[in-house]
mmCIF file of C-alpha atoms in Angstrom:
data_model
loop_
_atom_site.group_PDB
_atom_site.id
_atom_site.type_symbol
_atom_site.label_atom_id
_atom_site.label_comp_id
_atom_site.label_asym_id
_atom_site.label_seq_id
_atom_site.Cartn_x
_atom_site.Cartn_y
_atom_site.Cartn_z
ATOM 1 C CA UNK A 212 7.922 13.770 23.023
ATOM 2 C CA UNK A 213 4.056 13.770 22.841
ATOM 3 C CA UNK A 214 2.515 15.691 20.132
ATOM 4 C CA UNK A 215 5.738 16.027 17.826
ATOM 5 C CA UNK A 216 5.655 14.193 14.912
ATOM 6 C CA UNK A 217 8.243 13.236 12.388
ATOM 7 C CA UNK A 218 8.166 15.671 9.371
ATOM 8 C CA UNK A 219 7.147 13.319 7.118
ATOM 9 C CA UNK A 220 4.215 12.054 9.106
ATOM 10 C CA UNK A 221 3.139 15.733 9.039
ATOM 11 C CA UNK A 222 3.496 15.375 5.180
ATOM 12 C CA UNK A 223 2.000 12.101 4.640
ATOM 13 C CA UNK A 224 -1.172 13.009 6.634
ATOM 14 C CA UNK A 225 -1.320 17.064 4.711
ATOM 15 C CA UNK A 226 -1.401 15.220 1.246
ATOM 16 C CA UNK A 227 -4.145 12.434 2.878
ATOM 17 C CA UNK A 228 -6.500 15.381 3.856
ATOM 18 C CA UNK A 229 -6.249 17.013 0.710
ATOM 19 C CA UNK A 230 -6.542 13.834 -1.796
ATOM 20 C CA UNK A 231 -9.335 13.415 -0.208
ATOM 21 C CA UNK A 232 -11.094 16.388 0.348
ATOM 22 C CA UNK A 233 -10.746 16.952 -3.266
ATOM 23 C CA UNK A 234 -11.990 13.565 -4.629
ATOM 24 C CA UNK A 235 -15.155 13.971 -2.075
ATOM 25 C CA UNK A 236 -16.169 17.847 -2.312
ATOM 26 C CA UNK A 237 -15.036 18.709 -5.352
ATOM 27 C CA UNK A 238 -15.300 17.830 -9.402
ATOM 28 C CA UNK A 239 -12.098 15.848 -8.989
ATOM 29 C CA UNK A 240 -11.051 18.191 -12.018
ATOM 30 C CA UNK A 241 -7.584 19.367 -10.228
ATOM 31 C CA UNK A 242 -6.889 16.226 -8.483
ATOM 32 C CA UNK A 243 -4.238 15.966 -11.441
ATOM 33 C CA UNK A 244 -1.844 18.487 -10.048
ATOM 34 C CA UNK A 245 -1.294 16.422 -6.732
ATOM 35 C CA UNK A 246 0.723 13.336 -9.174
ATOM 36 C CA UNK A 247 3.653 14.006 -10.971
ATOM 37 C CA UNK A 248 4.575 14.272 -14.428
ATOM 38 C CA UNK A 249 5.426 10.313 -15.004
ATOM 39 C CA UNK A 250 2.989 9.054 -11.667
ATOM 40 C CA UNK A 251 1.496 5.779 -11.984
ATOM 41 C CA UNK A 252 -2.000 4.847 -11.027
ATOM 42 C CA UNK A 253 -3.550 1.477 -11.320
ATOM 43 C CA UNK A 254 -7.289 0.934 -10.307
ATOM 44 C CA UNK A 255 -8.707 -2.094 -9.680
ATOM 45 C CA UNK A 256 -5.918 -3.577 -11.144
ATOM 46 C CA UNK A 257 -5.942 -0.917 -14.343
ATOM 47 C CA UNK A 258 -2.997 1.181 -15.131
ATOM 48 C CA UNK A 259 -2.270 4.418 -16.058
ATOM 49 C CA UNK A 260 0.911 6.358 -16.265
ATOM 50 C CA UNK A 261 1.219 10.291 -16.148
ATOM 51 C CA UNK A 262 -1.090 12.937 -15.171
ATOM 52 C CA UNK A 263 -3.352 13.150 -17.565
ATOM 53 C CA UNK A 264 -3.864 10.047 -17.959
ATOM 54 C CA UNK A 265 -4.388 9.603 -14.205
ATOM 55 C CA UNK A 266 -6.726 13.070 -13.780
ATOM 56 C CA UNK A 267 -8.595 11.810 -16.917
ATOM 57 C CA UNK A 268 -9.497 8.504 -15.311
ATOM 58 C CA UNK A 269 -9.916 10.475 -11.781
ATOM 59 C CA UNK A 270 -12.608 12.498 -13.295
ATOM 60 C CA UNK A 271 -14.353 10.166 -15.700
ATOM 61 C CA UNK A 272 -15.287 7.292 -12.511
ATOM 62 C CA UNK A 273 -18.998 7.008 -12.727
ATOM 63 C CA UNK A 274 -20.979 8.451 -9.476
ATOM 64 C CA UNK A 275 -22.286 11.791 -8.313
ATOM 65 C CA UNK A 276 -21.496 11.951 -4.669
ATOM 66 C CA UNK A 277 -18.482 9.948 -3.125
ATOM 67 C CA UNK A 278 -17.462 10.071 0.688
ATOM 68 C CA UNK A 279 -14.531 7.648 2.253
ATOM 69 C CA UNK A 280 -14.096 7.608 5.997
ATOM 70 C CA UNK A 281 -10.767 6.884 7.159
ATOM 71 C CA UNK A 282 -10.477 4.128 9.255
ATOM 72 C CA UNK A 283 -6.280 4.073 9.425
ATOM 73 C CA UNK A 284 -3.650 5.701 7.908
ATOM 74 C CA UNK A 285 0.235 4.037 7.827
ATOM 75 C CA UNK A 286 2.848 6.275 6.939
ATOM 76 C CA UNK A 287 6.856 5.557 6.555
ATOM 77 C CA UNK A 288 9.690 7.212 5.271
ATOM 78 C CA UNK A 289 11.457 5.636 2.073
ATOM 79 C CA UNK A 290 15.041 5.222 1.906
ATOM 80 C CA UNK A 291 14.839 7.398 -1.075
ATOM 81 C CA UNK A 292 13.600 10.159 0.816
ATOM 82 C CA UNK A 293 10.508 9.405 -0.398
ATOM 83 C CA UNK A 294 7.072 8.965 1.728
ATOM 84 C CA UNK A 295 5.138 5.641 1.579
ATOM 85 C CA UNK A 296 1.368 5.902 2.699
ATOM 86 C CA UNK A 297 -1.554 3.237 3.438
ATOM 87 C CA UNK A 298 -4.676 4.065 3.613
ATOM 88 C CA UNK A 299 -7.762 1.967 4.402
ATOM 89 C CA UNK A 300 -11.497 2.823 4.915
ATOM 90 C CA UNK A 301 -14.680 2.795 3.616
ATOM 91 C CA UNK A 302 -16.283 4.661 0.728
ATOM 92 C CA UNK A 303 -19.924 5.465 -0.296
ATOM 93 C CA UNK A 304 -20.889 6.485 -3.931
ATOM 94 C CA UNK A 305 -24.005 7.588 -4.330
ATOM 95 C CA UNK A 306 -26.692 5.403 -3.158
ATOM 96 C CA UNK A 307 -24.552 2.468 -3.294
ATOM 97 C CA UNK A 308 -23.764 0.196 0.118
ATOM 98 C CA UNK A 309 -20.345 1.090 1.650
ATOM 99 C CA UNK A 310 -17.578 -0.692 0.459
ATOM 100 C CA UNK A 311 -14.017 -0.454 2.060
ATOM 101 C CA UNK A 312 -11.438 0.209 0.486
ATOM 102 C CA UNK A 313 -7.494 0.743 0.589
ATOM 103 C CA UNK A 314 -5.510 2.877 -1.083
ATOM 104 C CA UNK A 315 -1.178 3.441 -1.169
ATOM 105 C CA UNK A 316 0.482 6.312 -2.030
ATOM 106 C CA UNK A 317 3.958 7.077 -2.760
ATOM 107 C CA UNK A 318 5.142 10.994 -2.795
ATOM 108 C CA UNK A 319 8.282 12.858 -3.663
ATOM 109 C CA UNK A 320 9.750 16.066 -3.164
ATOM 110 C CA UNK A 321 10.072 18.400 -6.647
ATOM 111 C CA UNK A 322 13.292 20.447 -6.575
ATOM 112 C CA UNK A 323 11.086 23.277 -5.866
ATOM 113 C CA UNK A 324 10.466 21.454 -2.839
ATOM 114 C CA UNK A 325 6.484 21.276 -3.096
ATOM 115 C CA UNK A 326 5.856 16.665 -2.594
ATOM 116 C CA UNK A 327 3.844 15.463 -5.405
ATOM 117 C CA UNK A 328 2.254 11.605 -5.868
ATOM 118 C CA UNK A 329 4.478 9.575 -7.979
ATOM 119 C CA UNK A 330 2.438 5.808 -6.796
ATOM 120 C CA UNK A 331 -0.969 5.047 -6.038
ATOM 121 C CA UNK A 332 -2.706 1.963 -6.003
ATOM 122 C CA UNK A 333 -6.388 1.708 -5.607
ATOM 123 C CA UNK A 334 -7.940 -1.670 -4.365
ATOM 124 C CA UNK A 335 -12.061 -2.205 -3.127
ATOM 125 C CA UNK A 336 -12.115 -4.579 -0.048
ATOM 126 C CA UNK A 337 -12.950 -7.531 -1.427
ATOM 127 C CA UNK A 338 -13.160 -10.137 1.498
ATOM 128 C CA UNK A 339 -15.632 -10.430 4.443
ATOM 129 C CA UNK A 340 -14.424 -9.982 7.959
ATOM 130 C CA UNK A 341 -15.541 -13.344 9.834
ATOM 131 C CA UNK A 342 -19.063 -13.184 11.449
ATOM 132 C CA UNK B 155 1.054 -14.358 -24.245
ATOM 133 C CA UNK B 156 2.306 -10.763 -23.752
ATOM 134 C CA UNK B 157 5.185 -10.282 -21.593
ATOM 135 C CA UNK B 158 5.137 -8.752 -18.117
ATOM 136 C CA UNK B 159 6.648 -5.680 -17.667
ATOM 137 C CA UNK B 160 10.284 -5.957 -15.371
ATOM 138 C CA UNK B 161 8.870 -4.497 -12.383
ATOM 139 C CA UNK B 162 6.162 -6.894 -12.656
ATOM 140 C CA UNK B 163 7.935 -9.976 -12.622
ATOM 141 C CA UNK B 164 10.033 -8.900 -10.115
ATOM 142 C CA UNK B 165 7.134 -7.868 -8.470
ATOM 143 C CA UNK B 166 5.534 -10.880 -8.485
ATOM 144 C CA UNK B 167 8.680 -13.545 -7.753
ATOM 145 C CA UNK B 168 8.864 -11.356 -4.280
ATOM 146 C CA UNK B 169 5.627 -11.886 -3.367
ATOM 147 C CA UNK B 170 5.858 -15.361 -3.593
ATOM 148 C CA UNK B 171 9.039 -16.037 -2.235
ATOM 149 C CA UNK B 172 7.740 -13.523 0.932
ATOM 150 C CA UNK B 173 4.451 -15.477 1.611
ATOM 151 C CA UNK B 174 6.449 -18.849 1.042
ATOM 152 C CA UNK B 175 8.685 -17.707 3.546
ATOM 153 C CA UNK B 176 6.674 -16.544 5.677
ATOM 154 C CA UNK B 177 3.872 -19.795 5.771
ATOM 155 C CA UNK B 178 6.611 -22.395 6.254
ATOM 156 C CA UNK B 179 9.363 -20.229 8.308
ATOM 157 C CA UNK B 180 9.793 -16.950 9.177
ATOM 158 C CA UNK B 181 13.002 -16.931 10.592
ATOM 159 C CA UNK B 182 14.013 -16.761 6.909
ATOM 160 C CA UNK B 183 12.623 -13.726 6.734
ATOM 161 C CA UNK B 184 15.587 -11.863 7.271
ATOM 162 C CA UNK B 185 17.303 -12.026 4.313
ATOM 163 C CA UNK B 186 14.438 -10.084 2.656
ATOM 164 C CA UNK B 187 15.338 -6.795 4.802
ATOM 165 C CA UNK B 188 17.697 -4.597 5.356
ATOM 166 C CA UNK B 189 19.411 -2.889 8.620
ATOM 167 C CA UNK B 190 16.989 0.419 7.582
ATOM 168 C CA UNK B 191 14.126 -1.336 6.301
ATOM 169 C CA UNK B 192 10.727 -0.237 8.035
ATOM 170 C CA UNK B 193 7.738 -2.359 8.691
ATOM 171 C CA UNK B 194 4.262 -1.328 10.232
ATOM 172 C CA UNK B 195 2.454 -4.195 11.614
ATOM 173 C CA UNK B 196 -0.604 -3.377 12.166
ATOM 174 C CA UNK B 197 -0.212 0.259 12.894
ATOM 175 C CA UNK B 198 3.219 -0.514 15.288
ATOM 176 C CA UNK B 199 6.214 0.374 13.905
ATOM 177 C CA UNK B 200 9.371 -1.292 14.065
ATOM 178 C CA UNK B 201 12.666 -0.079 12.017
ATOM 179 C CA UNK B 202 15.950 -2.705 10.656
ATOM 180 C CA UNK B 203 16.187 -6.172 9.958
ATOM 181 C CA UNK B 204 16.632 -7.831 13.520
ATOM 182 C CA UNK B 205 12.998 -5.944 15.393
ATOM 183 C CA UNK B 206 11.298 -6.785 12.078
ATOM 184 C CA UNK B 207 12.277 -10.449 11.978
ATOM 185 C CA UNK B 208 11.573 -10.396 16.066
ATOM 186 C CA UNK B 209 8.246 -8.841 15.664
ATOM 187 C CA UNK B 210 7.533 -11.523 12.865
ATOM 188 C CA UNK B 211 8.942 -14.902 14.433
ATOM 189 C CA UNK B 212 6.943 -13.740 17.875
ATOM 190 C CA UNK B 213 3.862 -13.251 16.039
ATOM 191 C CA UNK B 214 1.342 -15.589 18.530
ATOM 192 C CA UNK B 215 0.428 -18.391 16.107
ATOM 193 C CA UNK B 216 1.799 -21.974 15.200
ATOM 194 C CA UNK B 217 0.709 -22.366 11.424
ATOM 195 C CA UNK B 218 -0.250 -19.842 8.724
ATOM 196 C CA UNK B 219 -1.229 -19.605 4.993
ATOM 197 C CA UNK B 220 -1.472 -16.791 3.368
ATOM 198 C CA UNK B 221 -3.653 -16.824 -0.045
ATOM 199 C CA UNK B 222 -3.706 -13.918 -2.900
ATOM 200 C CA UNK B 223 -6.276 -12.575 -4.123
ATOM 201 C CA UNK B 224 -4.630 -10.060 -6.189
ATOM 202 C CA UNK B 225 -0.961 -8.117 -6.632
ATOM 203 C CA UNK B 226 -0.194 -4.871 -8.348
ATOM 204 C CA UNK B 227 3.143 -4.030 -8.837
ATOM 205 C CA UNK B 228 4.582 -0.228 -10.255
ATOM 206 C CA UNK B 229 8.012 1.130 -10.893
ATOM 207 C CA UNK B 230 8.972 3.786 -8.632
ATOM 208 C CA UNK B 231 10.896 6.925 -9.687
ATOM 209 C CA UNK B 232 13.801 5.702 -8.175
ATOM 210 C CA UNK B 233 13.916 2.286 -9.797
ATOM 211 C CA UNK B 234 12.209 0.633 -7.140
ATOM 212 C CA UNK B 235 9.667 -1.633 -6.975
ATOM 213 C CA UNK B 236 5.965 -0.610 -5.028
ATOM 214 C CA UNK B 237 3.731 -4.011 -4.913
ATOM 215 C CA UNK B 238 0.288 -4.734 -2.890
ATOM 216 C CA UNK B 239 -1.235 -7.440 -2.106
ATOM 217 C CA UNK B 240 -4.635 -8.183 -1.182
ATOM 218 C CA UNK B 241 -5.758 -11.466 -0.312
ATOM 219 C CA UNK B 242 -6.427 -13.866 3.049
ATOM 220 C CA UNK B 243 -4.825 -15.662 5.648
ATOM 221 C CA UNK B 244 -5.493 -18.447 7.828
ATOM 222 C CA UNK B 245 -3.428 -18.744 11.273
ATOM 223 C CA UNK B 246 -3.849 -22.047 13.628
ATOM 224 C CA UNK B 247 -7.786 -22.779 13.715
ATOM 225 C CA UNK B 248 -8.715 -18.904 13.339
ATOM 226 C CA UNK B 249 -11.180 -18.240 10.866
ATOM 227 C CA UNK B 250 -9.682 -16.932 7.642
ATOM 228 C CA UNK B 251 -9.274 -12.651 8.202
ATOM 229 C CA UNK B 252 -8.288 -10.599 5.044
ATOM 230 C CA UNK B 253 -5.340 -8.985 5.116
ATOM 231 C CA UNK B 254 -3.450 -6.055 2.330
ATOM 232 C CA UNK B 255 0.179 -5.439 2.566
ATOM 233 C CA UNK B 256 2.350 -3.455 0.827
ATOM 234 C CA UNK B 257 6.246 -3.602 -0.015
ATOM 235 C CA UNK B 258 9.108 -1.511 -1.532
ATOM 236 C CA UNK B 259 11.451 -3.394 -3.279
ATOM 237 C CA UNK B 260 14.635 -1.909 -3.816
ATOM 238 C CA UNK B 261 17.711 -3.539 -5.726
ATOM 239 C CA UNK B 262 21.007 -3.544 -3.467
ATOM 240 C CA UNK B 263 23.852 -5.529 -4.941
ATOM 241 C CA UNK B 264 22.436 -7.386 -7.487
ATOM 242 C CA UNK B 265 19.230 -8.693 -4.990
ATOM 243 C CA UNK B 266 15.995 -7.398 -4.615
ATOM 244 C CA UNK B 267 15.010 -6.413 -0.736
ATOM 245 C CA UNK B 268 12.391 -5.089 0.969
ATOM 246 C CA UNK B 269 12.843 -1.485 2.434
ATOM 247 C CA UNK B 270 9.064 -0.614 3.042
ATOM 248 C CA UNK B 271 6.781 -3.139 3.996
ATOM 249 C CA UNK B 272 2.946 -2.042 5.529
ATOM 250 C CA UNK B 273 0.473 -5.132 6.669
ATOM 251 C CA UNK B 274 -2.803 -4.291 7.688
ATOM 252 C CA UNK B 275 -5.898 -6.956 8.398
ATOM 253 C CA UNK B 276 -9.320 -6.471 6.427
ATOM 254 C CA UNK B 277 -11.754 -4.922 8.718
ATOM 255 C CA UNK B 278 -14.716 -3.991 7.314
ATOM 256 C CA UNK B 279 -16.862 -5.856 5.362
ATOM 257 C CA UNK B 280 -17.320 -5.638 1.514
ATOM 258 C CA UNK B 281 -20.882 -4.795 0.245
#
């Protein structure tokens, strides 16, 4: 039917909108509470494993101003009842050039029902399209 | 030499038996799925082992090579495996595209397969 979507497509694209909302328009300081306890996060190939960890790296990357655009979003269920999300775009910091990006996420529901970010993995775009 | 962490190796030996598949056959693929494995090509969905093996071996092009850039590869909270891949490929005389992709692995009797699996070509340029 046109217009419905799947619950977790609803979910998937809630937790996009606010990830990012937060990392562009705000100090990035409570961007912590959307991973779980144990979540991993590797950046540019660096990992880090738990919430603070993740929040401290989060808040510590080095620009003033960030904005990504979306260009896509994939979303799937996980057999796990788990939601699997891939995100790709491009990103401006400061008065840098844009620079896509992509980005996965995995969430999970808490037992109090609220989905937290267990996986993410952040890669730049690192190859030019052909001319 | 330190060693790699479980998930990594296992992580890794996917990802090159997937892309080794996939460059020299891809009706091979399907012992790398399952009946509820989902993969979105492209943005176009397509759910269980036989559509995702029929969307792959119809794909329009005679040879391929995939080459990788880089892989990172996490443990998931239910013991599986999250890896993605970011690197290029080169199909028939095209010129070479970037691609990422992106795979659960989960074990099911004693062999790792691939329940999640998200490919999407490079489009934007870096810099």
């Amino acid at each position: 039917m046109a217009g419905e979507k799947e619950i977790w497509q609803r979910i998937g694209e809630g937790f996009i909108q606010e990830y990012y909302n937060q990392f562009d328009n705000t100090n990035r300081m409570q961007l912590g509470l959307l991973y779980s306890d144990e979540a991993c996060l590797t950046w540019e190939g660096e990992g880090f494993r738990g919430r603070d960890a993740i929040s401290n790296k989060l808040v510590s990357l080095p620009f003033k101003s960030i904005t990504h655009i979306l260009t896509g979003q994939d979303i799937q269920p996980t057999i796990d009842s788990c939601i699997l999300i891939m995100v790709f775009g491009q990103l401006k910091a400061d008065d840098d050039l844009p620079m896509a990006f992509h980005q996965v996420f995995m969430l999970k529901a808490a037992q109090n029902g609220s989905w937290a970010c267990t996986n993410d993995v952040f890669r730049l775009g690192i190859h030019n399209i052909p001319v | 030499m330190v060693d790699q962490p479980l998930w990594e190796q296992i992580g890794s030996s996917f990802v090159q038996h997937y892309y080794q598949l996939f460059d020299s056959d891809r009706t091979q693929l399907g012992s790398i799925y399952t009946d509820t494995s989902c993969l979105t090509w492209e943005g176009q969905q397509f759910q269980g082992k036989n559509d995702i093996v029929e969307k792959l071996t119809s794909l329009p092009f005679s040879k391929i090579a995939h080459s990788i850039t880089a892989q990172d590869h996490q443990p998931t909270p239910d013991c599986c495996i999250l890896s993605m891949v970011v690197g290029q490929l080169k199909a028939d005389n095209d010129p070479i595209m970037g691609f990422h992709q992106s795979f659960i692995l989960k074990n099911v009797n004693d062999s790792w397969v691939c329940t999640n699996d998200m490919f999407r070509l490079a489009i934007h340029n870096f810099g």
